[in-house]
Each structure stands twice: as C-alpha cells, then as structure tokens.
Amino acid sequence: MNTLGLIIQREYSSRVTKKTFILFTIFMPVLFLALAFVPLWLSTIKDSEIKKIVVIDHTGIYAPEFKSTDDYRFEIVGKADESANYTPRLGKDFFAILQITDDLSKKPQNVFLISEKQVPMSLLKNIEKVLSEKVTRQKLDELSASGNVDAQTIVKVRHIIESGANVSVSTLRLNKEGETFASSSMLSSIVGIAFTLLIYIFLMSYGGMVMQAVLEEKRSRIVEVLVSSVKPVNLLIGKIVGIGLVGLTQLFIWALLLGSLTMVLGILPVFSNDAATSSQLMNNSMQPVNMSEIVAMFQTINWLEIILYFIVFFIGGYVLYASIFAMIGASVDNEQDTQQFMMPITIILLFAFYAGFYSIENPDGPLAFWCSFIPFTSPVVMMVRIPFGIPAWEKILSVIILYGSFVVISIFSAKIYRVGILMYGKKPTVKEIIKWAKYK
C-alpha cells in the first residue's frame, strides 16, 4: 500500500476505534432528541404555586371579567379597600397588581401590571385577552345603544366575533408531471434547519479535529520523522481524507439508525416519493391531523436528493474548512496562538448558520440566494433551501463554486503546511504566512 493510503488508514482507524467516537456516535442522537423534547416536556410541567394577582379596577367594569385558573388567582379589591389605602405586599402576599385607572374603550393605555419579577407571557396574554374581549363588547353595546344599528345586526356581529374565522390553508405542490401533492412548509423548515445544524456541527468539530491533529504532531516533533519519508502534501491530504471518512462513517451509522427506527415505527418510508393526492388532502383538510397525514407529509420530502446533496456539501465544506484549519495548526506552536486565526473562521461559520436560519422565512430571498454561492456559507445555507425546492442550476452552480474554491484553498494551505510544520519558536504574522505560500 502506498504512503498516502497508509496515512489515511492510520488517521481513520486511530479515531474510529476510540471509545469517545463510539460513545459520541451512540449517544449524540439521544442528546439531539433530548435537546428537542426535554425543553418541550419541561415547559408542560406547571408551577405548583398558584400566583395571586390583585385587581384594582377604578372603573368597576373589568374586574368581574377575571376568573381564577389553576395557575393564577385573581383577587378583586373593592371600593372599601381602596378608601382604606389597601397596600398588598408584592412578593410576599401577591405576585402582581393589576391596576385599571380609566375606561379602556376610550383610553386603552390606562392599565398597568406591577410586579417584582418578570411577568410570565402566559399571564400577560391572559390579561390582554380578557380586557380586549371586554372592550369589544363595550363598543358593541355602545353601538347598539346609539340606535344607528338594529339589535339583530348587533347579535350577528357578536356571533361573528365570538366564532372567529377558522381558515386553514392546505399547501399543495405541482411536480413536473402536472400532478399536485400535499406539502408542508413547517416540515420543510424543520428538515432544513436539522440538516443545517448537523452540517454546521460537523464542519466545526471535524475541521477542529484536523487542526488539533496537526498541532499535536508538530508539538511532539513526530512530524519531523514523518516528513522524512512522506511528502508534506501527502501527509496533509491523508490527514484530511482520513478524518473526513470518520465523519462520513458517523453519518452513515446515524442514517442507518434513523432509517431503521422510522421504518419500524412506520413514520417514514425511506426514499419514497409517493404522495397523497390533492383530492385526498382536501377531503381531510378540515379534520384534525392524524398519523396518516403526517406520513403523507413526510413522503413529499425528496429524502434521496437531500441526503445526496448533504453528502456533497459536507465533503466540499469539510475539505475547504479542514484545509484552513490545517493551515492554522501548521502555522502555530500552541493552542493559545490559534485564537487570533480562529476568530475570523468562527465568525464566518456563525454568520453562515444565522444566514441559513433566517433564510427559512424566505428561502428565495437575496440573503439566501447570494449566500448559496459564497463557498464559506453555501454548505450551510443550501441545506436550508433544498427542502423547499430550488432550481437545479442553483444547486449545480453552488457545488461548482464550492469545489473550485476548496481546490484553490487546499493548494494554498498545502504550500503553507509544508513550511509551517517545521517552523518553531516564533509566532507567525499574516505577512510571513503569505511569504511561505510563495516558497518553491
């Protein structure tokens, strides 16, 4: 076996067989699920303490509207209490004081909620809802009393306001064959952000792993022995490819686990493109969402395309960032010196992540479009856009730019790597690093 193959095998086997890799591969999906569902579960756990809210209503109109619940108990202060200078102790006797000083139908700002702690959103929404409904009824009563509108019309208006307009829009997509099928923007958003988060984590973790490996070899002087029998460029390529294969192995194991789990649960037939027809969707559009509808929505996602492009963008993004990380590791002597070079890379990756996150609302907007062709951001942003369906030319152009860029950056990094791994005792400047790239 040639030296490059030996280096790849060494980098791959030395990491795949580690206990940390095995534990990380097994428990990382569990951690992701915990991060997704544990906060949701904790949010459903109610506080055992019932919060008491004092209602001081100077108008006497709104206080009777407040009804106590399992979480909040409203205590109305009457005229007698007000005249006796009633002053409840916040934080001890009561959680908050709701004070209404005027008719809200005429002066809607004259209501105040006073508390020592930050008011929960659920309490604020509850109070606003009660007061808004009461003010609406007040205005309808005033309109009815004016005599300009008959009583029957007022009753109809009340009924319309109370019943609301329960409009539910069902989204359909049209394929090239002219067939319509059910789709879900929410599902596309979830899939997009999941793959974006995954590729962001892998670029950071495995790119950092390359830098750490280069730095350890340089610090221990092992690299001096290695370059005596292996070209520095081959050593760099072998390190990047070997660690990249570790990442792909981990992704493959997770894909098998996810595929097995979903097939057992019957949630997602993997790589199936069958979809519910528009007529089936319309028949069920007014019914509560059930498992069959969820399955149909999952089937509308082109999983094969998403996974293939994920691998393509992962490889391109990984090689690009791993080359930069390897260049940084070869240029310094210790981890402290890496900070000056790592900060710009971290900022770029964070910008890519936030650009992808905010592109969910507008996957065809200027931010998403242009970041799809910038090689430093395209691996992250494109994984948000692909589930929504974008033209093929945008995907192909993004891949061409990404792979062309990583070839250029890899060559530049290799030139710096071959010089930097043998440099010790001096913190390099950007000017010196550029000089290294010019050495022949």
Coordinates of C-alpha atoms in Angstrom, one line a residue:
M1 CA 0.0 0.0 0.0
N2 CA 1.4 3.5 -0.9
T3 CA 2.2 6.0 1.8
L4 CA -1.0 8.1 1.2
G5 CA -3.2 5.1 1.8
L6 CA -1.3 4.2 4.9
I7 CA -1.7 7.7 6.3
I8 CA -5.5 7.7 5.5
Q9 CA -5.8 4.3 7.2
R10 CA -3.9 5.4 10.2
E11 CA -5.9 8.6 10.7
Y12 CA -9.2 6.7 10.1
S13 CA -8.6 3.6 12.3
S14 CA -7.0 5.6 15.2
R15 CA -10.2 7.6 15.6
V16 CA -12.9 5.1 14.7
T17 CA -11.7 2.7 17.3
K18 CA -11.6 5.2 20.1
K19 CA -14.1 4.9 22.9
T20 CA -15.0 8.6 22.5
F21 CA -16.0 8.0 18.9
I22 CA -18.2 5.0 19.8
L23 CA -19.8 6.8 22.7
F24 CA -20.3 10.0 20.7
T25 CA -21.9 8.1 17.8
I26 CA -24.3 6.2 20.1
F27 CA -25.3 9.0 22.5
M28 CA -25.3 12.0 20.1
P29 CA -28.7 11.1 18.6
V30 CA -30.0 10.6 22.1
L31 CA -28.7 14.0 23.0
F32 CA -30.3 15.7 20.0
L33 CA -33.6 14.1 20.9
A34 CA -33.2 15.2 24.5
L35 CA -32.4 18.8 23.4
A36 CA -35.6 18.7 21.2
F37 CA -38.1 17.1 23.5
V38 CA -36.9 17.7 27.1
P39 CA -37.4 21.5 27.0
L40 CA -40.9 20.9 25.5
W41 CA -41.6 18.4 28.3
L42 CA -40.3 20.7 30.9
S43 CA -42.5 23.5 29.6
T44 CA -45.6 21.4 30.2
I45 CA -44.7 21.0 33.9
K46 CA -46.7 23.6 35.8
D47 CA -45.5 25.5 38.8
S48 CA -47.1 24.1 41.9
E49 CA -47.5 27.6 43.4
I50 CA -50.7 29.5 42.5
K51 CA -49.8 33.1 41.7
K52 CA -52.1 35.6 43.2
I53 CA -52.9 38.8 41.3
V54 CA -54.6 41.8 42.9
V55 CA -57.1 43.6 40.6
I56 CA -57.6 47.2 41.4
D57 CA -60.3 48.5 39.0
H58 CA -61.2 52.1 39.5
T59 CA -64.0 51.8 36.9
G60 CA -65.5 48.6 38.3
I61 CA -66.1 47.5 34.7
Y62 CA -63.4 45.0 34.1
A63 CA -62.6 43.3 37.4
P64 CA -65.5 40.9 37.3
E65 CA -64.2 39.5 33.9
F66 CA -61.2 37.9 35.5
K67 CA -61.7 34.3 36.5
S68 CA -59.2 32.3 38.6
T69 CA -57.4 29.4 36.9
D70 CA -55.2 26.5 38.1
D71 CA -52.1 28.8 37.7
Y72 CA -53.4 32.3 38.7
R73 CA -55.9 33.5 41.3
F74 CA -57.4 37.0 40.8
E75 CA -58.4 38.9 43.9
I76 CA -60.6 41.9 43.3
V77 CA -60.1 44.9 45.6
G78 CA -63.3 46.8 46.2
K79 CA -64.1 50.4 46.9
A80 CA -63.8 49.9 50.7
D81 CA -60.3 48.5 50.4
E82 CA -59.3 51.4 48.2
S83 CA -60.6 54.0 50.6
A84 CA -58.6 52.3 53.4
N85 CA -55.4 52.7 51.5
Y86 CA -55.1 49.0 50.8
T87 CA -51.5 48.2 50.0
P88 CA -50.7 44.5 49.4
R89 CA -47.1 43.4 49.8
L90 CA -45.7 42.3 46.5
G91 CA -43.5 39.2 46.5
K92 CA -45.0 38.1 49.9
D93 CA -48.7 38.2 49.7
F94 CA -49.2 38.7 46.0
F95 CA -47.3 38.1 42.8
A96 CA -48.6 41.1 40.9
I97 CA -51.0 44.1 41.0
L98 CA -53.3 44.8 38.0
Q99 CA -54.4 48.4 38.1
I100 CA -57.1 49.8 35.8
T101 CA -57.5 53.6 36.1
D102 CA -59.9 54.5 33.4
D103 CA -62.4 53.3 30.7
L104 CA -60.2 51.3 28.4
S105 CA -62.6 51.7 25.5
K106 CA -61.6 55.3 25.5
K107 CA -58.1 55.2 27.0
P108 CA -56.7 51.7 26.3
Q109 CA -53.3 52.6 27.7
N110 CA -54.6 53.1 31.3
V111 CA -53.9 49.6 32.6
F112 CA -50.8 48.6 34.5
L113 CA -49.4 45.3 35.7
I114 CA -46.9 45.8 38.6
S115 CA -44.7 43.0 39.9
E116 CA -41.2 42.5 41.4
K117 CA -40.3 39.6 39.0
Q118 CA -40.7 39.4 35.2
V119 CA -44.3 38.7 34.3
P120 CA -44.8 35.4 32.5
M121 CA -46.1 35.7 29.0
S122 CA -49.0 33.4 29.7
L123 CA -50.3 35.8 32.4
L124 CA -49.8 38.8 30.2
K125 CA -51.6 37.2 27.2
N126 CA -54.5 36.1 29.5
I127 CA -55.0 39.6 30.9
E128 CA -54.8 41.2 27.4
K129 CA -57.3 38.7 26.0
V130 CA -59.8 39.3 28.8
L131 CA -59.6 43.0 28.6
S132 CA -59.7 43.0 24.7
E133 CA -62.8 40.9 24.7
K134 CA -64.5 43.1 27.3
V135 CA -63.6 46.3 25.4
T136 CA -65.0 44.8 22.2
R137 CA -68.3 44.0 23.9
Q138 CA -68.3 47.6 25.3
K139 CA -68.0 49.1 21.9
L140 CA -70.7 46.8 20.5
D141 CA -73.0 47.8 23.4
E142 CA -72.3 51.5 22.7
L143 CA -73.1 50.9 19.0
S144 CA -76.3 49.2 19.9
A145 CA -77.4 51.9 22.4
S146 CA -76.8 54.6 19.8
G147 CA -79.8 53.3 17.8
N148 CA -78.0 53.5 14.5
V149 CA -77.8 49.7 14.2
D150 CA -80.7 47.3 14.9
A151 CA -80.4 44.7 17.7
Q152 CA -80.4 41.8 15.3
T153 CA -77.4 43.1 13.4
I154 CA -75.5 43.5 16.7
V155 CA -76.3 39.9 17.7
K156 CA -74.9 38.7 14.3
V157 CA -71.8 40.8 14.8
R158 CA -71.3 39.4 18.3
H159 CA -71.6 35.9 16.9
I160 CA -69.1 36.5 14.1
I161 CA -66.6 37.9 16.6
E162 CA -67.0 35.1 19.1
S163 CA -66.9 32.3 16.5
G164 CA -63.9 33.8 14.7
A165 CA -62.7 32.8 11.2
N166 CA -61.1 29.3 11.4
V167 CA -59.5 29.4 8.0
S168 CA -56.9 26.7 7.4
V169 CA -54.8 26.8 4.2
S170 CA -53.6 23.5 2.8
T171 CA -50.5 23.8 0.7
L172 CA -50.0 21.8 -2.5
R173 CA -47.0 21.5 -4.8
L174 CA -47.1 20.9 -8.5
N175 CA -44.5 18.4 -9.9
K176 CA -43.1 18.3 -13.5
E177 CA -45.8 15.8 -14.5
G178 CA -48.5 18.3 -13.6
E179 CA -49.7 16.3 -10.5
T180 CA -50.4 18.0 -7.2
F181 CA -49.4 16.6 -3.9
A182 CA -49.6 17.7 -0.3
S183 CA -46.7 19.7 1.2
S184 CA -45.8 21.3 4.4
S185 CA -43.7 24.5 4.8
M186 CA -43.3 23.7 8.5
L187 CA -41.9 20.2 7.7
S188 CA -39.6 21.7 5.1
S189 CA -38.4 24.2 7.7
I190 CA -37.7 21.5 10.3
V191 CA -35.9 19.3 7.8
G192 CA -33.8 22.3 6.6
I193 CA -32.8 23.5 10.0
A194 CA -32.0 20.0 11.2
F195 CA -29.6 19.3 8.3
T196 CA -28.1 22.8 8.6
L197 CA -27.4 22.3 12.3
L198 CA -25.9 18.9 11.5
I199 CA -23.5 20.2 8.8
Y200 CA -22.6 23.2 11.0
I201 CA -21.6 21.0 13.9
F202 CA -19.7 18.6 11.7
L203 CA -17.7 21.4 10.0
M204 CA -16.8 22.9 13.3
S205 CA -16.0 19.6 15.1
Y206 CA -14.1 17.7 12.3
G207 CA -12.4 20.8 11.0
G208 CA -11.2 21.5 14.5
M209 CA -10.1 17.9 14.8
V210 CA -7.8 18.3 11.8
M211 CA -6.2 21.4 13.3
Q212 CA -5.8 19.6 16.6
A213 CA -4.1 16.6 14.9
V214 CA -1.7 18.8 13.0
L215 CA -0.8 20.8 16.1
E216 CA -0.2 17.7 18.2
E217 CA 2.1 16.2 15.7
K218 CA 4.0 19.5 15.3
R219 CA 4.3 20.0 19.1
S220 CA 5.5 16.4 19.7
R221 CA 8.0 16.7 16.8
I222 CA 6.6 13.5 15.3
V223 CA 6.0 15.4 12.0
E224 CA 9.8 15.7 11.6
V225 CA 10.1 11.9 11.4
L226 CA 7.0 11.6 9.1
V227 CA 8.2 14.2 6.5
S228 CA 11.5 12.3 6.1
S229 CA 9.6 9.5 4.4
V230 CA 6.3 11.2 3.3
K231 CA 5.8 14.4 1.3
P232 CA 4.1 17.1 3.4
V233 CA 1.3 17.4 0.9
N234 CA 0.5 13.7 1.0
L235 CA 0.6 13.9 4.8
L236 CA -1.9 16.8 4.7
I237 CA -4.2 15.0 2.2
G238 CA -4.1 11.8 4.1
K239 CA -5.0 13.6 7.4
I240 CA -7.9 15.5 5.8
V241 CA -9.3 12.4 4.0
G242 CA -8.9 10.1 6.9
I243 CA -10.6 12.4 9.4
G244 CA -13.3 13.1 6.8
L245 CA -14.0 9.4 6.4
V246 CA -14.5 9.3 10.2
G247 CA -17.2 11.9 9.8
L248 CA -18.9 10.1 6.9
T249 CA -18.8 6.8 8.9
Q250 CA -20.6 8.5 11.8
L251 CA -23.2 10.0 9.4
F252 CA -23.7 6.6 7.8
I253 CA -24.2 4.9 11.2
W254 CA -26.7 7.6 12.2
A255 CA -28.6 7.3 8.9
L256 CA -28.9 3.5 9.5
L257 CA -30.2 4.1 13.0
L258 CA -32.7 6.7 11.8
G259 CA -33.8 4.6 8.9
S260 CA -34.3 1.5 11.0
L261 CA -36.2 3.5 13.7
T262 CA -38.5 5.2 11.2
M263 CA -39.3 2.1 9.3
V264 CA -40.1 0.2 12.5
L265 CA -42.4 3.0 13.6
G266 CA -43.9 3.3 10.2
I267 CA -43.4 7.0 10.2
L268 CA -41.2 7.5 7.1
P269 CA -40.8 5.1 4.2
V270 CA -37.2 6.0 3.3
F271 CA -36.6 7.4 -0.2
S272 CA -40.3 7.1 -1.1
N273 CA -41.6 9.8 -3.3
D274 CA -45.3 8.7 -3.3
A275 CA -47.6 11.4 -2.0
A276 CA -51.1 12.0 -1.1
T277 CA -53.1 13.4 -4.0
S278 CA -54.8 16.8 -3.7
S279 CA -58.2 15.2 -3.5
Q280 CA -57.2 13.1 -0.5
L281 CA -55.8 16.2 1.2
M282 CA -58.9 18.3 0.5
N283 CA -61.1 15.6 1.9
N284 CA -59.1 15.7 5.2
S285 CA -58.3 19.3 5.3
M286 CA -60.9 20.1 8.0
Q287 CA -60.1 17.1 10.1
P288 CA -57.5 17.0 12.9
V289 CA -54.0 15.9 11.8
N290 CA -53.6 12.2 12.2
M291 CA -50.7 9.8 11.6
S292 CA -51.6 9.0 8.0
E293 CA -51.5 12.8 7.2
I294 CA -48.1 13.0 8.9
V295 CA -46.8 10.1 6.9
A296 CA -48.1 11.7 3.7
M297 CA -46.3 14.9 4.5
F298 CA -43.0 13.1 5.1
Q299 CA -43.4 11.3 1.8
T300 CA -43.5 14.7 0.0
I301 CA -39.9 15.3 1.0
N302 CA -37.3 14.1 -1.5
W303 CA -35.1 12.4 1.0
L304 CA -32.8 10.9 -1.6
E305 CA -32.0 14.3 -3.1
I306 CA -31.5 15.9 0.4
I307 CA -29.2 13.2 1.6
L308 CA -27.1 13.2 -1.6
Y309 CA -26.7 16.9 -1.5
F310 CA -25.9 16.8 2.2
I311 CA -23.0 14.5 1.5
V312 CA -21.8 16.6 -1.5
F313 CA -21.9 19.8 0.5
F314 CA -20.5 18.2 3.6
I315 CA -17.5 16.9 1.6
G316 CA -16.9 20.3 -0.1
G317 CA -17.4 22.3 3.1
Y318 CA -15.3 19.9 5.2
V319 CA -12.3 19.9 2.8
L320 CA -12.5 23.7 2.5
Y321 CA -12.6 24.4 6.2
A322 CA -10.3 21.5 7.1
S323 CA -7.6 22.9 4.8
I324 CA -7.9 26.2 6.6
F325 CA -7.8 24.6 10.0
A326 CA -4.8 22.5 9.0
M327 CA -3.0 25.7 7.8
I328 CA -3.7 27.3 11.1
G329 CA -2.4 24.3 13.0
A330 CA 0.8 24.2 11.0
S331 CA 1.4 27.9 11.5
V332 CA 1.4 28.0 15.3
D333 CA 3.2 26.2 18.1
N334 CA 0.4 26.0 20.7
E335 CA -3.3 26.2 21.2
Q336 CA -3.2 29.8 22.6
D337 CA -1.7 31.1 19.3
T338 CA -4.6 29.6 17.3
Q339 CA -7.1 32.1 18.8
Q340 CA -6.0 35.0 16.6
F341 CA -6.7 32.9 13.5
M342 CA -9.7 31.0 14.7
M343 CA -11.8 34.0 15.5
P344 CA -12.4 35.1 11.8
I345 CA -13.3 31.5 10.9
T346 CA -15.7 31.1 13.8
I347 CA -17.4 34.4 12.9
I348 CA -17.8 33.2 9.2
L349 CA -19.3 29.9 10.3
L350 CA -21.6 31.6 12.8
F351 CA -22.7 34.1 10.0
A352 CA -23.4 31.1 7.7
F353 CA -25.5 29.4 10.4
Y354 CA -27.6 32.5 11.1
A355 CA -27.9 33.2 7.4
G356 CA -29.3 29.7 7.0
F357 CA -31.6 30.1 10.0
Y358 CA -33.1 33.4 8.8
S359 CA -33.4 32.1 5.3
I360 CA -36.1 29.7 6.4
E361 CA -38.7 32.5 6.3
N362 CA -37.6 33.5 2.7
P363 CA -35.6 30.7 1.1
D364 CA -35.5 32.6 -2.3
G365 CA -34.6 36.0 -0.8
P366 CA -31.4 37.9 -1.5
L367 CA -29.7 36.7 1.7
A368 CA -30.3 33.0 0.9
F369 CA -29.6 33.4 -2.8
W370 CA -26.2 35.1 -2.6
C371 CA -25.0 33.1 0.4
S372 CA -25.7 30.0 -1.6
F373 CA -22.9 30.9 -4.0
I374 CA -20.3 32.0 -1.4
P375 CA -18.2 28.9 -0.7
F376 CA -17.8 29.7 3.0
T377 CA -21.6 29.9 3.6
S378 CA -23.1 27.7 0.8
P379 CA -22.8 24.3 2.6
V380 CA -24.9 25.6 5.5
V381 CA -27.4 27.8 3.6
M382 CA -28.1 25.4 0.8
M383 CA -29.2 22.7 3.2
V384 CA -32.0 25.1 4.3
R385 CA -33.1 25.9 0.8
I386 CA -33.0 22.4 -0.8
P387 CA -36.1 21.0 1.1
F388 CA -38.1 23.9 -0.2
G389 CA -37.3 23.1 -3.8
I390 CA -34.9 25.3 -5.8
P391 CA -33.9 25.3 -9.5
A392 CA -31.3 22.7 -10.4
W393 CA -28.9 25.3 -11.9
E394 CA -28.6 27.0 -8.5
K395 CA -27.6 23.7 -6.9
I396 CA -25.1 22.8 -9.6
L397 CA -23.6 26.3 -9.7
S398 CA -23.2 26.3 -5.9
V399 CA -21.5 22.9 -6.0
I400 CA -19.1 24.0 -8.8
I401 CA -18.1 27.2 -6.9
L402 CA -17.7 25.3 -3.6
Y403 CA -15.5 22.6 -5.1
G404 CA -13.5 25.0 -7.2
S405 CA -12.9 27.1 -4.2
F406 CA -11.7 24.3 -2.0
V407 CA -9.2 23.2 -4.7
V408 CA -7.7 26.6 -4.7
I409 CA -7.7 26.9 -0.9
S410 CA -6.3 23.4 -0.5
I411 CA -3.4 24.2 -2.7
F412 CA -2.7 27.4 -0.8
S413 CA -3.0 25.6 2.5
A414 CA -0.6 22.8 1.3
K415 CA 2.1 25.4 0.5
I416 CA 1.8 26.9 3.9
Y417 CA 1.6 23.5 5.6
R418 CA 4.8 22.2 4.1
V419 CA 6.7 25.2 5.6
G420 CA 4.8 25.8 8.8
I421 CA 5.1 22.3 10.2
L422 CA 8.8 22.7 10.5
M423 CA 8.8 26.2 12.0
Y424 CA 9.1 26.6 15.7
G425 CA 9.6 29.2 18.3
K426 CA 8.1 32.2 16.5
K427 CA 4.5 33.4 16.3
P428 CA 3.9 34.0 12.6
T429 CA 2.2 37.1 11.2
V430 CA -0.1 37.1 8.2
K431 CA 2.7 38.7 6.1
E432 CA 5.0 35.8 6.9
I433 CA 2.4 33.2 6.1
I434 CA 1.9 34.8 2.7
K435 CA 5.7 34.5 2.2
W436 CA 5.5 30.8 3.0
A437 CA 3.0 30.3 0.2
K438 CA 5.5 31.8 -2.3
Y439 CA 8.3 29.5 -1.4
K440 CA 9.1 26.9 -4.1

